Short mmCIF file of C-alpha atoms in Angstrom, two decimals:
data_model
loop_
_atom_site.label_atom_id
_atom_site.label_comp_id
_atom_site.label_asym_id
_atom_site.label_seq_id
_atom_site.Cartn_x
_atom_site.Cartn_y
_atom_site.Cartn_z
CA PRO A 907 0.47 -8.28 16.20
CA ASP A 908 -2.90 -7.08 17.51
CA LEU A 909 -1.44 -4.74 20.12
CA PHE A 910 -2.37 -1.65 18.09
CA SER A 911 -5.74 -0.79 16.62
CA SER A 912 -6.18 0.95 13.26
CA ASP A 913 -7.34 4.19 14.94
CA GLU A 914 -4.15 4.60 17.03
CA ASP A 915 -1.46 7.10 16.15
CA VAL A 916 1.95 5.46 16.03
CA ILE A 917 5.55 6.45 15.35
CA VAL A 918 7.86 4.10 13.45
CA GLN A 919 11.60 4.22 14.20
CA GLU A 920 14.51 2.34 12.69
CA LYS A 921 15.74 -0.59 14.77
CA ILE A 922 19.51 -0.38 15.03
CA HIS A 923 21.31 -3.73 15.19
CA GLY A 924 23.71 -3.36 18.11
CA THR A 925 23.66 -4.16 21.81
CA HIS A 926 21.26 -2.66 24.34
CA VAL A 927 22.79 -0.49 27.07
CA ARG A 928 21.01 1.33 29.89
CA PHE A 929 22.43 3.96 32.23
CA GLY A 930 21.21 6.39 34.84
CA LYS A 931 21.63 8.20 38.14
CA ALA A 932 19.91 6.02 40.73
CA PRO A 933 19.28 6.50 44.46
CA PHE A 934 22.14 4.84 46.33
CA VAL A 935 21.27 1.36 47.64
CA ALA A 936 23.67 -0.56 49.91
CA SER A 937 23.29 -3.80 47.96
CA THR A 938 26.87 -5.08 48.26
CA PHE A 939 29.36 -5.48 51.12
CA PHE A 940 31.47 -2.63 49.74
CA LYS A 941 28.44 -0.34 49.54
CA LYS A 942 27.40 -1.26 53.07
CA LEU A 943 30.85 -0.26 54.28
CA LYS A 944 30.55 3.11 52.51
CA LYS A 945 27.17 3.68 54.12
CA PHE A 946 28.45 2.62 57.56
CA PHE A 947 31.30 5.12 57.42
CA GLY A 948 29.07 7.88 56.06
CA LEU A 949 30.75 7.89 52.66
CA ALA A 950 27.75 6.83 50.61
CA PRO A 951 26.42 9.36 48.07
CA LYS A 952 22.74 10.13 47.73
CA PHE A 953 22.82 9.02 44.10
CA GLU A 954 25.16 6.81 42.09
CA ASN A 955 25.90 6.26 38.43
CA VAL A 956 24.64 2.88 37.24
CA TYR A 957 24.77 1.11 33.90
CA GLY A 958 24.38 -2.30 32.37
CA SER A 959 23.37 -4.41 29.44
CA ASN A 960 19.76 -5.41 28.89
CA ASN A 961 19.96 -8.11 31.56
CA VAL A 962 23.01 -7.39 33.72
CA GLU A 963 23.84 -4.47 36.01
CA ILE A 964 27.52 -4.18 35.19
CA SER A 965 28.32 -1.17 37.38
CA SER A 966 27.64 -3.18 40.56
CA LYS A 967 30.44 -5.63 39.73
CA LEU A 968 34.05 -4.95 40.67
CA THR A 969 35.20 -6.93 37.63
CA TYR A 970 33.32 -7.87 34.52
CA SER A 971 34.02 -10.13 31.59
CA GLY A 972 31.14 -10.21 29.16
CA TYR A 973 30.34 -11.58 25.75
CA TYR A 974 32.64 -9.07 24.06
CA GLY A 975 35.62 -9.89 26.30
CA GLU A 976 35.71 -6.43 27.90
CA ASP A 977 33.41 -3.87 29.46
CA LEU A 978 32.30 -2.49 26.13
CA TYR A 979 29.40 -0.70 27.80
CA GLY A 980 31.41 1.21 30.37
CA SER A 981 34.10 2.25 27.89
CA THR A 982 31.53 3.53 25.38
CA LEU A 983 29.62 5.46 28.03
CA HIS A 984 32.91 6.96 29.19
CA ASP A 985 33.74 8.05 25.64
CA TYR A 986 30.39 9.87 25.44
CA ASP A 987 30.69 11.29 29.00
CA VAL A 988 27.05 10.32 29.55
CA PHE A 989 26.88 10.89 33.28
CA SER A 990 27.66 14.57 32.90
CA LYS A 991 24.64 14.87 30.57
CA ILE A 992 21.91 13.26 32.68
CA LYS A 993 20.23 14.24 35.93
CA GLU A 994 19.26 12.37 39.08
CA ASN A 995 16.48 9.79 38.66
CA GLU A 996 16.89 9.73 34.87
CA PHE A 997 17.48 6.42 33.09
CA VAL A 998 18.35 6.17 29.41
CA HIS A 999 18.03 3.16 27.12
CA ALA A 1000 20.32 3.14 24.11
CA GLU A 1001 22.03 1.00 21.51
CA ILE A 1002 25.78 0.63 21.11
CA TYR A 1003 26.68 -0.23 17.53
CA GLY A 1004 29.75 -0.44 15.38
CA ASP A 1005 32.77 -2.63 14.77
CA GLY A 1006 32.50 -6.13 16.23
CA ILE A 1007 29.07 -5.65 17.81
CA GLN A 1008 26.91 -7.52 15.29
CA LYS A 1009 28.21 -9.40 12.27
CA ASN A 1010 27.81 -7.48 8.99
CA TYR A 1011 26.34 -4.43 10.79
CA THR A 1012 28.95 -1.73 11.40
CA TYR A 1013 26.83 1.22 10.13
CA GLY A 1014 29.94 2.75 8.59
CA CYS A 1015 32.03 2.64 11.78
CA LYS A 1016 35.75 2.18 11.32
CA PRO A 1017 37.64 -0.71 12.97
CA GLY A 1018 37.55 -0.38 16.74
CA LYS A 1019 34.92 2.38 16.63
CA HIS A 1020 31.65 2.20 18.56
CA LYS A 1021 28.78 4.66 18.69
CA LEU A 1022 25.85 5.33 21.02
CA ILE A 1023 22.28 6.16 20.00
CA ILE A 1024 19.32 6.46 22.40
CA PHE A 1025 15.74 5.29 21.96
CA ASP A 1026 13.97 5.49 25.35
CA VAL A 1027 14.10 7.52 28.57
CA ARG A 1028 12.33 6.90 31.86
CA ILE A 1029 12.11 9.08 34.96
CA LEU A 1030 11.89 7.73 38.52
CA GLN A 1031 9.10 9.63 40.29
CA GLU A 1032 8.54 10.29 43.98
CA ASP A 1033 5.99 7.47 44.22
CA GLY A 1034 8.66 4.99 43.12
CA LYS A 1035 7.12 4.42 39.69
CA HIS A 1036 8.79 5.16 36.38
CA LYS A 1037 7.35 7.53 33.79
CA TRP A 1038 8.44 6.76 30.25
CA LEU A 1039 8.88 9.71 27.92
CA ASP A 1040 6.98 9.49 24.65
CA PRO A 1041 8.97 9.54 21.37
CA ASP A 1042 8.68 13.30 20.87
CA GLU A 1043 9.77 13.91 24.46
CA VAL A 1044 12.74 11.58 23.96
CA ARG A 1045 13.74 13.46 20.82
CA LYS A 1046 13.62 16.76 22.72
CA TYR A 1047 15.61 15.20 25.58
CA ALA A 1048 18.25 13.89 23.16
CA LYS A 1049 18.69 17.31 21.56
CA GLU A 1050 18.95 19.09 24.91
CA ARG A 1051 21.44 16.59 26.37
CA GLY A 1052 23.58 16.10 23.31
CA PHE A 1053 22.65 12.53 22.39
CA ASP A 1054 21.92 11.04 18.98
CA MET A 1055 18.49 9.40 18.68
CA VAL A 1056 17.31 6.55 16.49
CA PRO A 1057 15.84 7.80 13.19
CA GLU A 1058 12.11 8.30 12.86
CA ILE A 1059 10.83 6.83 9.59
CA TRP A 1060 7.10 7.55 9.64
CA ARG A 1061 4.11 8.53 11.79
CA GLY A 1062 0.37 8.06 11.26
CA LYS A 1063 -2.52 5.71 11.98
CA PHE A 1064 -1.45 2.11 12.55
CA ASN A 1065 -1.53 0.11 9.34
CA ARG A 1066 0.15 -3.30 9.06
CA ASP A 1067 0.79 -3.19 5.33
CA THR A 1068 2.29 0.30 5.42
CA ILE A 1069 4.57 -0.54 8.34
CA ALA A 1070 5.65 -3.87 6.81
CA LYS A 1071 6.98 -1.95 3.82
CA LEU A 1072 8.75 0.49 6.14
CA SER A 1073 10.79 -2.38 7.57
CA GLU A 1074 12.42 -2.87 4.17
CA GLY A 1075 15.21 -1.03 2.40
CA PRO A 1076 18.59 0.28 3.53
CA SER A 1077 19.35 1.79 6.93
CA VAL A 1078 18.18 5.36 7.40
CA LEU A 1079 20.95 5.95 9.92
CA CYS A 1080 23.60 4.79 7.45
CA PRO A 1081 22.35 4.14 3.87
CA SER A 1082 25.52 2.23 2.99
CA GLN A 1083 24.15 -0.45 5.35
CA THR A 1084 22.03 -1.83 2.54
CA VAL A 1085 19.68 -4.06 4.57
CA ARG A 1086 17.71 -2.41 7.36
CA GLU A 1087 17.35 -4.69 10.38
CA GLY A 1088 13.77 -3.60 10.88
CA VAL A 1089 11.60 -1.08 12.68
CA VAL A 1090 10.10 -0.39 16.10
CA ILE A 1091 6.48 0.74 16.33
CA LYS A 1092 5.53 2.91 19.30
CA VAL A 1093 2.32 4.54 20.41
CA ALA A 1094 2.66 8.26 19.73
CA LYS A 1095 0.59 9.70 22.56
CA GLU A 1096 1.91 10.70 25.95
CA TYR A 1097 2.52 7.75 28.26
CA ASP A 1098 0.53 8.01 31.49
CA ASN A 1099 2.17 5.02 33.17
CA GLU A 1100 4.29 1.95 32.56
CA GLN A 1101 1.32 -0.11 31.37
CA ASN A 1102 0.40 1.93 28.29
CA LYS A 1103 3.93 2.21 26.90
CA LYS A 1104 3.24 0.02 23.88
CA ALA A 1105 5.93 -0.98 21.43
CA LEU A 1106 6.50 -3.72 18.85
CA LYS A 1107 9.45 -4.55 16.66
CA LEU A 1108 9.12 -5.78 13.09
CA LEU A 1109 12.20 -7.28 11.46
CA ASN A 1110 12.99 -6.96 7.78
CA GLU A 1111 12.30 -10.23 5.93
CA GLN A 1112 15.47 -9.73 3.89
CA TYR A 1113 17.45 -9.42 7.11
CA LEU A 1114 15.88 -12.62 8.48
CA ASP A 1115 16.54 -14.53 5.26
CA ASP A 1116 20.27 -13.80 5.36
CA LYS A 1117 21.57 -16.52 7.68
CA SER A 1118 25.02 -14.91 7.80
CA ASN A 1119 23.67 -12.16 10.03
CA THR A 1120 24.21 -12.46 13.76
CA ASP A 1121 20.75 -12.40 15.30
CA TYR A 1122 20.91 -11.65 19.04
CA GLN A 1123 17.37 -10.43 19.61
#
């Protein structure tokens, strides 16, 4: 809670209650037997499309059976044709939300419908380090590439009381979702490196008090 000082400019975004997905175009690495064969026969590409959940690289597996009983991530990314929208060495972090993702949180999606909304982008640089785009850069990126981005709620000097109130109320993304899950607080200035990309999440007390909500944080 003391990560930000009162003189820092921050941006507050809505936290969407879904499942984290990440995807990008990564330099090809022969990390499996199949990939080693492709490299041996000169069939390996310079870059490959990769994707996964927050903790699992799903694209490296020939078969996958996850929590949702299917490759929800791959099918959603396919529906949005994401790999035609991004460039080499770009990696996007997003949320998949909708029917069956989190209990009581469909954000107006019809049965069987899932949607994608991005919140972070990082770029692999020549020195092997990642540069994270700041929130305004991510918003510009989303507009240029045809992605939806998580709603911005407020920006200004960091103030705990102000931001605590911002975590309350209905969803900005879908007002019919009457209880906002919470907010994410990010430093507004340009990120120079991985170390100063500061972010905190603050969950809505009303959301936490409702024990019927699925809470996979």
